[in-house]
mmCIF file of C-alpha atoms in Angstrom:
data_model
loop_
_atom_site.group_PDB
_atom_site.id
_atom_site.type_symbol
_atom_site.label_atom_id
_atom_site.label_comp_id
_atom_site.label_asym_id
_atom_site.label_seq_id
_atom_site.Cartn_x
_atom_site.Cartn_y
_atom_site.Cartn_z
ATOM 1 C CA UNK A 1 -150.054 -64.577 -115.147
ATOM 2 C CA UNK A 2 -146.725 -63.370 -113.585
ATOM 3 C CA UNK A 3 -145.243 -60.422 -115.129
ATOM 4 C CA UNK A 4 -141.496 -59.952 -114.285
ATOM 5 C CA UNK A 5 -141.636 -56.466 -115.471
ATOM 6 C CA UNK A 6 -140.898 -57.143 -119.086
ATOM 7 C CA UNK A 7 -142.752 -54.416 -121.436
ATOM 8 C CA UNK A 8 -145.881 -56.274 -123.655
ATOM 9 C CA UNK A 9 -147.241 -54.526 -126.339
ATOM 10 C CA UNK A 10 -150.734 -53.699 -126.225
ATOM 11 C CA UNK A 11 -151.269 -56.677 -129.179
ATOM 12 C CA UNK A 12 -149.453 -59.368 -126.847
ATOM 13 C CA UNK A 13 -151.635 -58.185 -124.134
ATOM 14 C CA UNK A 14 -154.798 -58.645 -126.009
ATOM 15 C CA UNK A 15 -153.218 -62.106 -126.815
ATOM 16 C CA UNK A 16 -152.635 -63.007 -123.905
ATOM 17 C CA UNK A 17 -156.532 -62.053 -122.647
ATOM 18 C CA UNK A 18 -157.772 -63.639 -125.399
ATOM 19 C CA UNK A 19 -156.011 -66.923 -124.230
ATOM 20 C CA UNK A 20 -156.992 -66.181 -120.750
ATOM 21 C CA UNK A 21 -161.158 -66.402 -122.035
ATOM 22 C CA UNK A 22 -160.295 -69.486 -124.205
ATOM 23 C CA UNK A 23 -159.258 -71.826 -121.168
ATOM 24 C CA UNK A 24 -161.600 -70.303 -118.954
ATOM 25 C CA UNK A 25 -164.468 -69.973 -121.105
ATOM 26 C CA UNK A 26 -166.951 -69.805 -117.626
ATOM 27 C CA UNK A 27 -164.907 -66.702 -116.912
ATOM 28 C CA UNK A 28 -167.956 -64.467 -118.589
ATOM 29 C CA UNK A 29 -171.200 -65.881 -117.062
ATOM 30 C CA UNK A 30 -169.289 -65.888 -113.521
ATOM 31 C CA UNK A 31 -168.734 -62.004 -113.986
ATOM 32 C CA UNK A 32 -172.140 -61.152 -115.072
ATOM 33 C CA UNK A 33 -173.622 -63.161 -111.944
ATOM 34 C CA UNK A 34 -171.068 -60.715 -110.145
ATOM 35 C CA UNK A 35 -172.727 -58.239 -111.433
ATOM 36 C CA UNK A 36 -176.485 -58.965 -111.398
ATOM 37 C CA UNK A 37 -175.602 -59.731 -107.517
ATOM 38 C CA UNK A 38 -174.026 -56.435 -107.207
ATOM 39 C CA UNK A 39 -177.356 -54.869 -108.938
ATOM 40 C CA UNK A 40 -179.931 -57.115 -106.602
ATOM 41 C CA UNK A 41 -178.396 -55.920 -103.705
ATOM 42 C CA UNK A 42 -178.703 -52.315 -104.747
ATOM 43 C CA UNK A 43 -175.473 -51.533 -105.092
ATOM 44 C CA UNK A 44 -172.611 -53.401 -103.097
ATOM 45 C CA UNK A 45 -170.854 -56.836 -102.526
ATOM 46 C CA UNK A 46 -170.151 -58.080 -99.141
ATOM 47 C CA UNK A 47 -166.906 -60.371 -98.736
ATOM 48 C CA UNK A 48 -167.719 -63.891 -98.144
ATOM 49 C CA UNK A 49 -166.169 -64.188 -94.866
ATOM 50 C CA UNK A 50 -166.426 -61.023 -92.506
ATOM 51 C CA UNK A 51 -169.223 -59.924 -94.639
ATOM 52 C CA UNK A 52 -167.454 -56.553 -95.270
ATOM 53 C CA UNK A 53 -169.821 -54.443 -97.816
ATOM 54 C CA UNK A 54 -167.706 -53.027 -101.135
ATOM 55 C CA UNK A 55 -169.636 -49.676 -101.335
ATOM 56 C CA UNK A 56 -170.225 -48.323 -104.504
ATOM 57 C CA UNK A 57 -168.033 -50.099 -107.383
ATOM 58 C CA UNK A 58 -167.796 -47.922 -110.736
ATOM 59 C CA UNK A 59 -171.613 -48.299 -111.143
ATOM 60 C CA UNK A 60 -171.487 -52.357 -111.401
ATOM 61 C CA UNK A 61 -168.357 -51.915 -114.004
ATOM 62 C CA UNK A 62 -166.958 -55.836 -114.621
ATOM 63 C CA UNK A 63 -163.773 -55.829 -113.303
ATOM 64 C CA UNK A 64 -165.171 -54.475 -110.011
ATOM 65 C CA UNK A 65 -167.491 -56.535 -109.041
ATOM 66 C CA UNK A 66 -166.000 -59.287 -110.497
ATOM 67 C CA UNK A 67 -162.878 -58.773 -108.467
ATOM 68 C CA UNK A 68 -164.506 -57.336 -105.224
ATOM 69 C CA UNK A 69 -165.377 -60.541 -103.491
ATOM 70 C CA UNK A 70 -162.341 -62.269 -103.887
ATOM 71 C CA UNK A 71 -160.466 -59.893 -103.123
ATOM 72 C CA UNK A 72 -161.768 -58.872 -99.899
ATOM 73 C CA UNK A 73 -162.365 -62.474 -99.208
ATOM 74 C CA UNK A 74 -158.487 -62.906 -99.517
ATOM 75 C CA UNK A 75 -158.077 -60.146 -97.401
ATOM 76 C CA UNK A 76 -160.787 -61.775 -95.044
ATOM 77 C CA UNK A 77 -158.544 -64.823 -94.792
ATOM 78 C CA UNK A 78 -154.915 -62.897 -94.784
ATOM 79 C CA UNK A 79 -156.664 -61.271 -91.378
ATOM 80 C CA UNK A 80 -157.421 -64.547 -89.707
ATOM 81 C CA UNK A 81 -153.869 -66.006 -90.314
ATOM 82 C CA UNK A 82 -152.503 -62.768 -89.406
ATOM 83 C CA UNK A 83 -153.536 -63.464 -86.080
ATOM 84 C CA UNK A 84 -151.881 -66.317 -85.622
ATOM 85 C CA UNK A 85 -148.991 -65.436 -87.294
ATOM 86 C CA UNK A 86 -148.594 -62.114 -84.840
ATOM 87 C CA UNK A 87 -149.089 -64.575 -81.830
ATOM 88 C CA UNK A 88 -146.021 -66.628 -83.156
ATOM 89 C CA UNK A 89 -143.876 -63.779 -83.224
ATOM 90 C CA UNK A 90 -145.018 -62.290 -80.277
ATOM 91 C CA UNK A 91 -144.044 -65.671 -78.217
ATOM 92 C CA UNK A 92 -140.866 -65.715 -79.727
ATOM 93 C CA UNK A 93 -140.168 -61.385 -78.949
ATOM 94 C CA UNK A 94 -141.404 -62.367 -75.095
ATOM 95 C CA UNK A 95 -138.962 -65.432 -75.207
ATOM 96 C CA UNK A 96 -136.037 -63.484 -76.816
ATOM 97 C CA UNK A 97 -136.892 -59.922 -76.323
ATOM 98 C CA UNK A 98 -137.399 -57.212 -79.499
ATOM 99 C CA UNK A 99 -134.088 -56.461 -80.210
ATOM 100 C CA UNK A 100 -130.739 -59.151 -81.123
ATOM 101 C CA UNK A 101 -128.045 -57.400 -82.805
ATOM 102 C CA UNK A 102 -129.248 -54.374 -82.352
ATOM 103 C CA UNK A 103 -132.089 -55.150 -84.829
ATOM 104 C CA UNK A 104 -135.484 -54.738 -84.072
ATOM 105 C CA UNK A 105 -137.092 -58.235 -85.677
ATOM 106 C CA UNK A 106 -141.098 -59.141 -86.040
ATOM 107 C CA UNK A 107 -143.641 -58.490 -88.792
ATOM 108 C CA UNK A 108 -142.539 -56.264 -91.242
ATOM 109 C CA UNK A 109 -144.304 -56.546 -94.678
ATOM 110 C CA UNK A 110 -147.832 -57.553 -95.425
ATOM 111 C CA UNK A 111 -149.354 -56.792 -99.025
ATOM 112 C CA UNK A 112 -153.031 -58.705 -100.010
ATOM 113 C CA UNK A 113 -152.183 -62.392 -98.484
ATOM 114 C CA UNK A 114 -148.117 -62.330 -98.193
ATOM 115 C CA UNK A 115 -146.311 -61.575 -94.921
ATOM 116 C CA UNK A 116 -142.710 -60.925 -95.003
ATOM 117 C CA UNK A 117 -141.001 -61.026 -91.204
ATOM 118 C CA UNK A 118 -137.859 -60.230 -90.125
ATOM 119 C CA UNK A 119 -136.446 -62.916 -87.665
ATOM 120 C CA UNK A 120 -133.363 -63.597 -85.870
ATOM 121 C CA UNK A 121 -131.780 -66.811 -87.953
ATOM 122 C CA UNK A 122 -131.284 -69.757 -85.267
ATOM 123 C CA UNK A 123 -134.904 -69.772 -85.116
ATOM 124 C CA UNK A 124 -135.909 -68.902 -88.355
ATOM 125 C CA UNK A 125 -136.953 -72.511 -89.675
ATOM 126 C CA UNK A 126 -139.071 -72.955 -86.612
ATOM 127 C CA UNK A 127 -140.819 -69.615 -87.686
ATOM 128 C CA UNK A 128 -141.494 -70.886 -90.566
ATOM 129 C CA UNK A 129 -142.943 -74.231 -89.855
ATOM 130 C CA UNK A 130 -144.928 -72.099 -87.443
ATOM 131 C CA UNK A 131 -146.073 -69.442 -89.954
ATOM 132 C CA UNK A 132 -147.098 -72.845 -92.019
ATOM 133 C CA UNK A 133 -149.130 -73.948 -89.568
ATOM 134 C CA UNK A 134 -150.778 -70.679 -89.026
ATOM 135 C CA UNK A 135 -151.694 -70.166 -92.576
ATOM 136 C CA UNK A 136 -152.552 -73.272 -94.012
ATOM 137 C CA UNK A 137 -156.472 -73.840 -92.894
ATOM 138 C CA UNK A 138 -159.903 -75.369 -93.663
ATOM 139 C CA UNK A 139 -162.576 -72.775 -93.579
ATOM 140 C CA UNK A 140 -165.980 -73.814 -92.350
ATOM 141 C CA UNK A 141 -167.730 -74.215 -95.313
ATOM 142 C CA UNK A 142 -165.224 -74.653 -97.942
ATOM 143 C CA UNK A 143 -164.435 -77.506 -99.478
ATOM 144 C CA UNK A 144 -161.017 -76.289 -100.936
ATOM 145 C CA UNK A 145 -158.391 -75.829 -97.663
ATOM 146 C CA UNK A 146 -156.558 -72.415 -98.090
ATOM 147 C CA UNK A 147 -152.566 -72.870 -98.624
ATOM 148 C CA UNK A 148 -149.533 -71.609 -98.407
ATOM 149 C CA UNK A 149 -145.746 -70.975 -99.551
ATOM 150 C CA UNK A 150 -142.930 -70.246 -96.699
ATOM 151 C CA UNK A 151 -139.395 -69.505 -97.558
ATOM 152 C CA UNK A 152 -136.511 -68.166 -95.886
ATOM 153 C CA UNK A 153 -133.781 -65.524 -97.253
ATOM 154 C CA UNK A 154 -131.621 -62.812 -96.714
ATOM 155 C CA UNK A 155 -133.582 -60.583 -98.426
ATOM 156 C CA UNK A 156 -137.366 -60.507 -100.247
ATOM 157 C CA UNK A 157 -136.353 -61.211 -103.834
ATOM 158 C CA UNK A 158 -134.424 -63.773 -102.332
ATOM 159 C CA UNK A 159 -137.976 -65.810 -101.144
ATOM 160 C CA UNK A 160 -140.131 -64.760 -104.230
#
């Protein structure tokens, strides 16, 4: 769901949930093996990737461990990408230098698996084929290949 920062009553909300668990009706026995894994392994998740352990989550509570190893798996795979992305850049910065206007350019936003980079524009399509390239990727293992969106703009709501 994509909330654009309209207000939802409580009752819309609970609407909206309840639609959620209709279409997804695996949604429950997925969190409670979530949580009985959490419980076998006395007490923390590890991401799927890294293997990063979660610590204590809320005593087991469902949206926790539910959540956990996705989320840090995301972040598993935002960190691999980010790699590659950063060696883009850093290519172009040795090729151009840090500064072109008087603006320093490069990475300058990354929040859960989006990167936001501020680039001089003649070569801003070819970051962005490049930034492609770095983040679309088969994981060993997996037999869904992790994806991407690129856009360019002149400013972040612009590319949302």
């Amino acid at each position: 769901l994509l909330f654009t920062g309209e207000k939802y009553s409580r009752k819309r909300l609970k609407q909206l949930i309840d639609l959620w668990h209709k279409k997804e009706p695996d949604w429950e026995p997925a969190w409670d093996r979530e949580k009985q894994l959490y419980f076998d392994n006395g007490g923390y998740l590890e991401s799927v990737l890294f293997r990063r352990r979660s610590g204590v989550l809320k005593d087991g509570g469902d949206s926790d461990t539910a959540n956990y190893r996705v989320i840090s798996t995301e972040t598993d795979i935002a960190r691999l990408a980010e790699i590659d992305i950063r060696a883009v850049l850093v290519r172009h910065i040795e090729r151009l230098g840090p500064v072109i206007n008087g603006q320093l350019w490069g990475l300058c936003l990354q929040v859960h698996d989006s990167y936001a980079a501020l680039v001089p524009t003649d070569i801003a399509q070819t970051v962005c084929d490049e930034f492609t390239e770095a983040m679309n990727r088969r994981i060993a293992g997996w037999e869904i290949p992790v994806t991407c969106e690129v856009a360019i703009g002149s400013y972040l709501k612009a590319v949302k």
